[in-house]
XYZ file of C-alpha atoms in Angstrom:
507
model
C 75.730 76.396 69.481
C 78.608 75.898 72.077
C 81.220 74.700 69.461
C 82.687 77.086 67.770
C 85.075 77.093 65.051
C 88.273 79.500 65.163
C 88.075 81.491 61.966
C 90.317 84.809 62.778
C 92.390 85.875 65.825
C 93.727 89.281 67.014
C 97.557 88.579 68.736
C 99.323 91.705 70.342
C 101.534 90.587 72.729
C 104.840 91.466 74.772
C 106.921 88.295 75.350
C 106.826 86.379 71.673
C 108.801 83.264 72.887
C 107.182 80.518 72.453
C 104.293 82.406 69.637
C 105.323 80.673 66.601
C 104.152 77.283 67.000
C 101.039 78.814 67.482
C 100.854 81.231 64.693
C 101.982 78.877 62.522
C 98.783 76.371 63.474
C 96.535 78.729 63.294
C 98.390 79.593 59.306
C 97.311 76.433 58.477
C 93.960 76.174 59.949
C 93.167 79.049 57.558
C 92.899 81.725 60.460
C 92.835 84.888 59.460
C 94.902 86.955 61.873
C 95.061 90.584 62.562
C 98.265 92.300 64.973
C 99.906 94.838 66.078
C 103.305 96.767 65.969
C 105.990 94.675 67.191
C 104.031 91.249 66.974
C 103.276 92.179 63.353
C 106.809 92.499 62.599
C 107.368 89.212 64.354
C 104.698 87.122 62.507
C 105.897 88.795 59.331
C 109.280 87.676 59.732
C 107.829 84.011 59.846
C 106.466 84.730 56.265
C 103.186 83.741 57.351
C 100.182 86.528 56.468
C 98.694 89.221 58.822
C 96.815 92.434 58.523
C 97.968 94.816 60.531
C 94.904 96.421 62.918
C 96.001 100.267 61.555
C 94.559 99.066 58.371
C 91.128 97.254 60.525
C 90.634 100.396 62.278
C 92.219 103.251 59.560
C 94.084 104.791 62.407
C 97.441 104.773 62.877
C 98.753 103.912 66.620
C 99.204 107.283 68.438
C 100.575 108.750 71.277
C 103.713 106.890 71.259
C 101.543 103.602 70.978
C 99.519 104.134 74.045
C 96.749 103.996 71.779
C 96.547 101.040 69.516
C 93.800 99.001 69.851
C 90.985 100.619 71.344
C 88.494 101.114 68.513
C 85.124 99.891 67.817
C 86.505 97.936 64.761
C 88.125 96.024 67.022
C 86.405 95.490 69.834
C 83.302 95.542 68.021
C 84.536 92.430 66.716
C 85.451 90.563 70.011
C 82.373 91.872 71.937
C 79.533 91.040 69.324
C 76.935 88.153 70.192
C 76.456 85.597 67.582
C 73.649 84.611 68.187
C 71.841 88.457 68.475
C 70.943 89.481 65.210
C 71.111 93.410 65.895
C 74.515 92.882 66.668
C 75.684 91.572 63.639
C 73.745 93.590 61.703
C 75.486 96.614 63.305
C 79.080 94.531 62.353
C 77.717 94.073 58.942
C 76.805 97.833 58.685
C 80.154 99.367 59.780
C 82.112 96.740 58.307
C 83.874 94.931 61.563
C 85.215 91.594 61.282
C 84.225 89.207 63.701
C 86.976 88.398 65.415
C 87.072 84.374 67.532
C 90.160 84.259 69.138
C 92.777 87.313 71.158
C 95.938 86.423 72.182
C 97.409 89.076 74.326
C 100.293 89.305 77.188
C 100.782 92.446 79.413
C 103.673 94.789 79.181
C 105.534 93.246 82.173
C 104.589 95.664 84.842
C 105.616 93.814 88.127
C 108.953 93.116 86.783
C 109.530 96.861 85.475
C 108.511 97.972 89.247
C 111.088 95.504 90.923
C 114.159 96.910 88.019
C 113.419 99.963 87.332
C 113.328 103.395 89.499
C 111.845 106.303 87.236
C 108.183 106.204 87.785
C 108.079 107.415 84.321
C 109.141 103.754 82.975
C 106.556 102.050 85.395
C 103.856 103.857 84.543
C 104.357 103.293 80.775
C 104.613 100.043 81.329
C 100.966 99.435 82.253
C 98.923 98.145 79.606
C 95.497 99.562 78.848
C 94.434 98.285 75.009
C 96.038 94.545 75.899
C 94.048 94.382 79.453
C 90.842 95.944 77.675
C 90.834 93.202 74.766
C 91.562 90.646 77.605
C 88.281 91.720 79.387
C 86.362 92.061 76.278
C 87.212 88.807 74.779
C 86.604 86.980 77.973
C 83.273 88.954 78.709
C 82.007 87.579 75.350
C 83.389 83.868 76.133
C 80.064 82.363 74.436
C 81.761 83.345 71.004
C 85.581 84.310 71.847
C 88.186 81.912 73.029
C 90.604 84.616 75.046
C 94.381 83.792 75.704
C 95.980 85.828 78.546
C 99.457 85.554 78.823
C 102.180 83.456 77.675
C 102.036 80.870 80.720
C 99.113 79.611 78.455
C 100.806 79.327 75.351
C 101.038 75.420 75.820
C 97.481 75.346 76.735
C 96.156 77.144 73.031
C 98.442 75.042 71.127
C 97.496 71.698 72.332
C 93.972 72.831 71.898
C 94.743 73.879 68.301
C 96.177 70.614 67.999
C 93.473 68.631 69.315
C 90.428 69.931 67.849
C 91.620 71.215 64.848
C 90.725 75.527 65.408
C 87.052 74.325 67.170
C 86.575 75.075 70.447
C 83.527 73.957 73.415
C 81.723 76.597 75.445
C 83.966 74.809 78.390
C 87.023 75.674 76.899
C 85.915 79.190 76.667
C 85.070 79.823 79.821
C 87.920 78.042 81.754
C 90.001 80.460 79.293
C 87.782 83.372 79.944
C 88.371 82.425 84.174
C 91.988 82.601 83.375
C 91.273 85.811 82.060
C 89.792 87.149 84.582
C 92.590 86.149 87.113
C 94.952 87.682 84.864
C 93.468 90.987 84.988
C 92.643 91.292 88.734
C 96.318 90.011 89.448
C 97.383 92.866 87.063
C 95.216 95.810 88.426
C 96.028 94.107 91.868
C 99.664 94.914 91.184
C 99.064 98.318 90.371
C 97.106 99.452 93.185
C 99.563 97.841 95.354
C 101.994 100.297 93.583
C 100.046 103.220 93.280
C 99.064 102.238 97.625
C 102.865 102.663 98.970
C 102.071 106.586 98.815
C 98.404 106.969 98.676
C 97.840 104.456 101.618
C 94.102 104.025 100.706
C 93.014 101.302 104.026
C 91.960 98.638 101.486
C 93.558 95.076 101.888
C 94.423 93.780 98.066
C 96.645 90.635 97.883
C 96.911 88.337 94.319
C 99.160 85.201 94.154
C 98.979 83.274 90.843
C 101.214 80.348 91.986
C 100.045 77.478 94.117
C 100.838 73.949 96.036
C 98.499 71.560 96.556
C 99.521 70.316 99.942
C 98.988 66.686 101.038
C 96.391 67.863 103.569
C 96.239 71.180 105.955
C 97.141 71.170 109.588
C 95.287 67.759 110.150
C 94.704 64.881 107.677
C 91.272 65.671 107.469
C 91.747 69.324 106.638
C 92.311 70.238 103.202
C 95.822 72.475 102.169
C 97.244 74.881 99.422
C 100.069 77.167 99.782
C 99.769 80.060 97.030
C 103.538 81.356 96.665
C 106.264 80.288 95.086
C 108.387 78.385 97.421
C 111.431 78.334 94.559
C 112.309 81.888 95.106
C 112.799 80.997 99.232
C 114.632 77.452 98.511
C 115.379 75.077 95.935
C 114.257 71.047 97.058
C 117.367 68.627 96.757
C 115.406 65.600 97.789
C 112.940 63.969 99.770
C 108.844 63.421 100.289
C 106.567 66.046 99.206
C 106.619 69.131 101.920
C 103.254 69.280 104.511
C 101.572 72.418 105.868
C 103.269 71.768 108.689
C 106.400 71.843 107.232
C 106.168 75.396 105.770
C 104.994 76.410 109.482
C 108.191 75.573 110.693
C 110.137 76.669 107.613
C 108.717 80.033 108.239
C 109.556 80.434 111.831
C 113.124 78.590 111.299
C 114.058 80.882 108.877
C 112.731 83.937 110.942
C 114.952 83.218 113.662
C 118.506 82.153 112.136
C 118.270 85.562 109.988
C 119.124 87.446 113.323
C 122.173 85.164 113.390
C 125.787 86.449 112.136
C 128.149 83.767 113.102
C 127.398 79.870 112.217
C 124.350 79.251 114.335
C 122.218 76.111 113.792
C 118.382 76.249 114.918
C 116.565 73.277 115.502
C 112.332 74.311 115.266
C 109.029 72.200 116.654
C 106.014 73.384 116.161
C 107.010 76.845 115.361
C 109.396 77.142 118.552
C 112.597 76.719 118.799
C 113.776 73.984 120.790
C 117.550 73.993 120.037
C 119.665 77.350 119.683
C 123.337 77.343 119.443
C 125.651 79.901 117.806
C 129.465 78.540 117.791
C 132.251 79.778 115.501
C 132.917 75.934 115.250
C 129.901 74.615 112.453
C 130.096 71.326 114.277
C 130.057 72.413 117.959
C 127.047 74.913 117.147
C 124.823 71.743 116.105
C 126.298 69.669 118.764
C 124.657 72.243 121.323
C 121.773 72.899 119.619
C 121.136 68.900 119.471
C 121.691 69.007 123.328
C 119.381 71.920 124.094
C 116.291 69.292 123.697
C 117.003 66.221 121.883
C 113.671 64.865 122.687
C 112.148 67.451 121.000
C 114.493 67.318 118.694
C 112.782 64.515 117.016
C 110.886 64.800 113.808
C 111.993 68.613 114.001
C 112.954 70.887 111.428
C 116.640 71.792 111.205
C 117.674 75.556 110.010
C 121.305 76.765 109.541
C 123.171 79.893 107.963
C 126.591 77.725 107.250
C 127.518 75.259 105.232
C 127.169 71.318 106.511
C 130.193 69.770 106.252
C 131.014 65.886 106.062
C 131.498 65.664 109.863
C 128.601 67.423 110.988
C 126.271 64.981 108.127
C 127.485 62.560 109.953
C 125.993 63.877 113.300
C 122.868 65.352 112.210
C 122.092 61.712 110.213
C 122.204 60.048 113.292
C 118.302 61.357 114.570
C 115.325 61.436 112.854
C 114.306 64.833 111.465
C 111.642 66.166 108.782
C 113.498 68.770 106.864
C 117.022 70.268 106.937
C 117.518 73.981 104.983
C 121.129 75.514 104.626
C 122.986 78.158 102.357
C 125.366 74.831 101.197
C 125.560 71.390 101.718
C 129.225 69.815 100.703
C 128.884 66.463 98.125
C 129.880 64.492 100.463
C 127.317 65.947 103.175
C 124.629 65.405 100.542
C 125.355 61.920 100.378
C 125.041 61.368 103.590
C 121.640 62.985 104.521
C 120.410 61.272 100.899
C 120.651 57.820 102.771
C 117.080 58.048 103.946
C 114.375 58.563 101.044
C 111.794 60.456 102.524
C 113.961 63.490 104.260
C 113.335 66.602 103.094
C 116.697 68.708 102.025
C 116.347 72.260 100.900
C 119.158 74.659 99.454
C 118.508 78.048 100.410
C 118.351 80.625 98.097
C 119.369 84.475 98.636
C 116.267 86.186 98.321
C 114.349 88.815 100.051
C 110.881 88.085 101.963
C 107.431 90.504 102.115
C 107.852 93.162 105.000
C 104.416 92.017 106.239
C 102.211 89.569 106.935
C 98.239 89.036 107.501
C 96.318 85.871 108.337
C 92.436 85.269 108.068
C 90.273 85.402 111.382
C 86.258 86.917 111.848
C 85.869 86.550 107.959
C 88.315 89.098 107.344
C 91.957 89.777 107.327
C 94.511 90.949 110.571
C 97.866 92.633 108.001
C 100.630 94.195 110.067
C 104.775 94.499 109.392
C 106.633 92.291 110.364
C 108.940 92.560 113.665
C 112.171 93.666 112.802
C 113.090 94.853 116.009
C 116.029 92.786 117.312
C 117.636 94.966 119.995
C 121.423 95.495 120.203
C 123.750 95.475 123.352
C 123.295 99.280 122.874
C 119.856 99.200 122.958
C 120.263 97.418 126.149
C 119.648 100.215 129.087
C 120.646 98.948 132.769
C 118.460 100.073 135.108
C 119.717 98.135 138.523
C 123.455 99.065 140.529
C 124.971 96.399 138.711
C 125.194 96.308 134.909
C 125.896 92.902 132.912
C 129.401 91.804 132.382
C 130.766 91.298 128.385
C 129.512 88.092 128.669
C 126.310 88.335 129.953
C 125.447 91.095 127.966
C 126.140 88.892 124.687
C 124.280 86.033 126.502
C 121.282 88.741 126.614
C 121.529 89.840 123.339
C 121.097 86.314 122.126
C 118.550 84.688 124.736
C 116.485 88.452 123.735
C 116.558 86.866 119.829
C 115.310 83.539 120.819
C 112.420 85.108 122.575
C 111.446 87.278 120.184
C 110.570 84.779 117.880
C 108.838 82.120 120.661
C 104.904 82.015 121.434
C 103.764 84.215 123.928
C 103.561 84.152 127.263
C 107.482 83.092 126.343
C 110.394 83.058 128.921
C 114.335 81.849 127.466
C 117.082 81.120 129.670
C 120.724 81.027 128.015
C 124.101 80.419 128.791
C 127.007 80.735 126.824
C 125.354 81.562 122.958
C 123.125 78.054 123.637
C 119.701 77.819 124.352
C 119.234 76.321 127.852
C 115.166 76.268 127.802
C 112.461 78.404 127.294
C 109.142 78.214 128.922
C 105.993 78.862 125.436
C 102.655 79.616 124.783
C 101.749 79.820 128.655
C 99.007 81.926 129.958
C 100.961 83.470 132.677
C 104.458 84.411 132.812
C 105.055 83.018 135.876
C 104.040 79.477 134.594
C 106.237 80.113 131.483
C 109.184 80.704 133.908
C 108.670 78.201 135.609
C 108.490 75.484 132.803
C 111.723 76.751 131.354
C 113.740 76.659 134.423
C 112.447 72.920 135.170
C 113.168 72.170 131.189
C 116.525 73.010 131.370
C 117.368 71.478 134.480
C 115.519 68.257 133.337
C 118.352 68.218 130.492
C 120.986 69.144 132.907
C 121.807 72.602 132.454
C 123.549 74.425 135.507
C 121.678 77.354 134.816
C 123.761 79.352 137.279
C 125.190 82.076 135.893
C 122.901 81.709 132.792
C 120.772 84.812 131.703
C 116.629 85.104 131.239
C 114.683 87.035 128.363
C 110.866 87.850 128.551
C 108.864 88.950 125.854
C 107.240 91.413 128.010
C 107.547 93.018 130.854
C 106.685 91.453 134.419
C 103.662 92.488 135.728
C 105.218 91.613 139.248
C 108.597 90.715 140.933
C 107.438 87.239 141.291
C 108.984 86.053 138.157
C 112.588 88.025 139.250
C 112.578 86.372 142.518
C 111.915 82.772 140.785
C 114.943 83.654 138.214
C 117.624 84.767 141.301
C 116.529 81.019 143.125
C 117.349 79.049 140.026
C 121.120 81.062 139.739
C 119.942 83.589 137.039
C 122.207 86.037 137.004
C 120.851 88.818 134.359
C 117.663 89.381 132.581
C 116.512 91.452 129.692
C 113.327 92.178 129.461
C 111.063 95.213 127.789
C 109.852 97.084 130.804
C 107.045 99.020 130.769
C 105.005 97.796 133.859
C 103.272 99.906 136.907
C 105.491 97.649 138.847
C 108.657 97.867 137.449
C 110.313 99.203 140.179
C 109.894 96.280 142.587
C 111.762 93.695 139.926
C 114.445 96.467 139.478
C 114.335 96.947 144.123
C 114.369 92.792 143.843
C 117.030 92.868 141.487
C 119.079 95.204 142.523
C 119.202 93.980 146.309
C 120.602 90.601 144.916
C 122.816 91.699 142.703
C 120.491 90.193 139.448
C 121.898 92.573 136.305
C 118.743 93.841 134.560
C 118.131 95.867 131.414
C 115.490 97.090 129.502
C 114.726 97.157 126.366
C 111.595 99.560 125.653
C 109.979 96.732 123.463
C 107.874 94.138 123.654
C 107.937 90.929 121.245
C 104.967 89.709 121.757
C 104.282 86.255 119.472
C 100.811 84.833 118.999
C-alpha cells in the first residue's frame, strides 16, 4: 500500500531552529517519538513526550557520543519491510519498534573545516550514526519518510499539515532523493578534506544550490548555474541575470582583482574591451568608455571603487547589461535605477575557489587557476635599452590585460588605458595586426604606447609590425627557438623588450 500513515519518528539532530513546529504536529498526531541527547533535552523542554533511544536500545551513548544510534533496535526499525513477513516477525521477536519517520541534520562539518584549525575538532565533527539513519531510512523509502537536514524543515511540516501524519510512496521517495543528495554532498565534503594531503587523482565536486537560468548560451539551449551567486554579489535591481551574464561576470571580476588603484573594466564576451586605471574614479571610466565604445554596448561594466553621482551620470548615458562595484552612492543608485531592466550588483568581499574545471570528451579538464600576474621586478630586459618608469608601468598593466584575453591575444597600452587588443586569433601575427588597426580606428596615437603577448613570438615578424606602428616596448614571455632575432630586431631599433618567463595562455 503506498500510503502510509506516520505512527512514530526517530529525531536526532544538530541545528534545532525551526524543530518545534514540527514536534509539536507530530504531538498531536499521536506520534510516538524516540531522540537523542541534546534533541531529547530540547523536545523535553517543550513538555511534549519522548523516549529517549538509550532506553530503545539499553545502551547508554559511549565513547563521548560517537556511538549513539547504531544498534539493531534502531535501525532494525527504519530498515524493516512491511510488507515481508520474516521481517516483522524478526521485529516482533527482538522487540524493535517500527519506526516511520527520521529526522536527522549533520554535525556541521563544512562549516567546522572553514572556522576551525585543529584537525581534532574537524574530524569529530563528522557524523556517522546521523548519516547511517539518513541512508537507512531513505533505502527503505517504501515504508520510511526520511528528513535530511533542516533546509527541509518547511517541507515536513507542510506535509504534516496537509495530510494529516499520511504520507504517498511519491513523497517518500522525492524525500529519500533528497537524502541521498545529502549524503553524497556530505561524504563529498570529506573526501575533498581528507584529498588536500592524500591527493588521490579522483575528480569529486557537490553543489547543493542552483539557478535556473532563462536559457544557456542560446535561446534554444537550456541553463542552470549550481553556486550560490549571494556569497560573490548581492542584486540591487534589474531583469533576471543570463548565462551570458555570469560569463562576463566571471572574467570582469578576474581582471579588475589585479587592479590596486580605481580602475573601471568594461567586458564583451569575456574580453575586455575597455581598461582604464586613473586615480580620478571619473577619468578612469571616461577612458575605459573611449577604449571601444562600440563595443561598449550591451557590455558588462566591472569596477573596484565606488560610483559616485557624477560618474552615474556618465555611465547612464549608454546602454549596458550589468554594472558590479564595491559601493554605489544613493544618489548614484538613483540614477542607474532609471531604466528597469539593468542589472546592478553590490559586490561582496568574499574569497573565490583556487581552481576551476569545465566538461569536454564526457569527462572533466580541473586545473588552478592563473595567479601569475608578473611585477615590474619580474620584468627581465633582455635588449640594450631597458623601459623607462613609464613604460615599464605601461607594461605591467597592458601584461594584466593580456593575461586575462583569449588566446592568440596581443594588447597595446598607453598611459594605464587600454588602446586595443587583437583576441581569439589563430596566429599572432593576425592578432597584432587587428589590435594595432583597432586602436587606430578609435584614434589612438599608439606611438610611444607599449605591446603585451600572451606568448612568446615564434618569429620577429610580429616585433617588426609593433616598431612600424610606433611601439615603443613590449613584454612578452619568451621562450621561443627564435627569440634572439625579436631581441637582434629590437634591439637595433631601439624597441625596449622584457621577458617574463610565463606564458598566459587563455582558451
Amino acid at each position: 500500500m503506498s500510503d502510509k500513515r506516520i505512527q512514530s519518528a526517530l529525531i536526532s539532530v544538530f541545528y534545532k531552529e525551526g524543530l518545534a513546529d514540527i514536534v509539536k504536529i507530530l504531538y498531536n498526531l499521536d506520534v510516538k517519538i524516540y531522540s537523542t541527547g541534546g534533541t531529547f533535552s530540547y523536545i523535553n523542554d517543550l513538555n511534549i513526550p519522548a523516549e529517549k533511544v538509550e532506553d530503545l536500545t539499553s545502551y547508554p551513548s559511549i565513547l563521548g557520543g560517537r556511538v549513539k544510534t547504531l544498534h539493531p533496535s534502531v535501525f532494525g526499525g527504519i530498515l524493516a519491510r512491511r510488507e515481508n513477513r520474516g521481517d516483522l516477525e524478526q521485529l516482533t521477536k527482538y522487540n524493535i519498534p517500527e519506526i516511520d519517520l527520521v529526522i536527522v541534520d549533520l554535525y556541521p562539518f563544512e562549516e567546522t573545516v572553514k572556522s576551525a584549525d585543529a584537525e581534532e575538532e574537524i574530524i569529530e565533527k563528522i557524523d556517522i550514526g546521523g548519516i547511517s539513519l539518513i541512508r537507512a531510512a531513505a533505502k527503505n523509502f517504501n515504508d520510511v519518510l526520511v528528513v535530511s537536514g533542516r533546509e527541509q524543515y518547511a517541507d515536513i511540516l507542510t506535509l504534516l499539515k496537509e495530510k494529516q501524519g499520511h504520507t504517498s510512496i511519491a513523497d517518500r521517495r522525492l524525500f529519500a532523493a533528497k537524502a541521498f543528495q545529502t549524503s553524497s554532498h556530505y561524504d563529498t565534503a570529506i573526501f575533498n578534506y581528507f584529498n588536500i594531503q592524500a591527493s588521490i587523482p579522483a575528480f569529486r565536486e557537490s553543489i547543493n544550490m542552483s539557478y535556473p537560468l532563462r536559457y544557456g548560451e542560446n535561446p534554444h539551449q537550456k541553463g542552470i548555474f549550481y553556486g550560490d551567486t549571494d556569497l560573490i554579489f548581492e542584486k540591487l535591481h534589474g531583469k533576471e541575470i543570463s548565462y551570458n551574464n555570469l560569463l562576463d561576470l566571471e572574467a570582469g571580476l578576474n581582471l579588475i582583482d589585479e587592479f590596486r588603484i580605481p580602475t573601471y573594466v568594461i567586458i564583451k564576451h569575456n574580453n575586455a574591451c575597455g581598461v582604464a586605471s586613473r586615480e580620478n574614479h571619473f577619468e578612469a571610466w571616461k577612458d575605459a568608455l573611449a577604449c571601444d565604445p562600440v563595443s561598449a554596448y550591451g557590455g558588462v561594466i566591472v569596477t573596484n571603487t565606488s560610483v559616485d553621482e557624477m560618474t552615474a551620470s556618465e555611465i547612464d548615458k549608454i546602454f549596458f547589461e550589468i554594472i558590479i562595484a564595491p559601493k554605489f552612492t544613493d544618489s548614484a543608485l538613483k540614477i542607474l535605477k532609471q531604466k528597469k531592466n539593468r542589472i546592478i550588483l553590490l559586490r561582496n568581499d568574499s574569497d573565490r575557489n583556487n581552481y576551476g574545471f569545465r566538461s569536454l570528451l564526457n569527462g572533466v579538464l580541473w586545473q588552478q587557476r592563473d595567479n601569475s600576474t608578473e611585477s615590474a621586478g619580474q620584468m627581465i630586459p633582455v635588449t640594450t635599452r631597458t623601459p623607462k618608469p613609464a613604460e615599464l608601468e605601461d607594461l605591467v598593466f597592458a601584461n594584466i590585460i593580456v593575461k586575462h584575453s583569449k588566446s592568440n591575444a596581443i594588447v597595446i597600452a598607453k598611459n594605464g588605458q587600454l588602446c586595443a587588443s587583437g583576441i581569439g586569433q589563430t596566429s599572432r601575427v593576425d592578432a597584432l595586426k587587428q589590435a594595432i588597426e583597432k586602436a587606430q580606428s578609435f584614434g589612438f596615437d599608439i606611438n610611444g604606447a607599449v605591446m603585451a603577448s600572451d606568448a612568446f613570438f615564434p618569429f620577429a615578424d610580429s616585433v617588426e609590425i609593433a616598431y612600424k606602428a610606433g611601439i615603443t616596448a613590449i613584454v612578452q614571455p619568451g621562450g621561443s627557438v627564435r627569440d634572439q632575432e625579436s631581441i637582434d630586431y629590437c634591439t637595433s631599433n631601439g624597441i625596449a623588450m622584457v621577458f617574463t618567463g610565463i606564458r598566459h595562455f587563455k582558451h
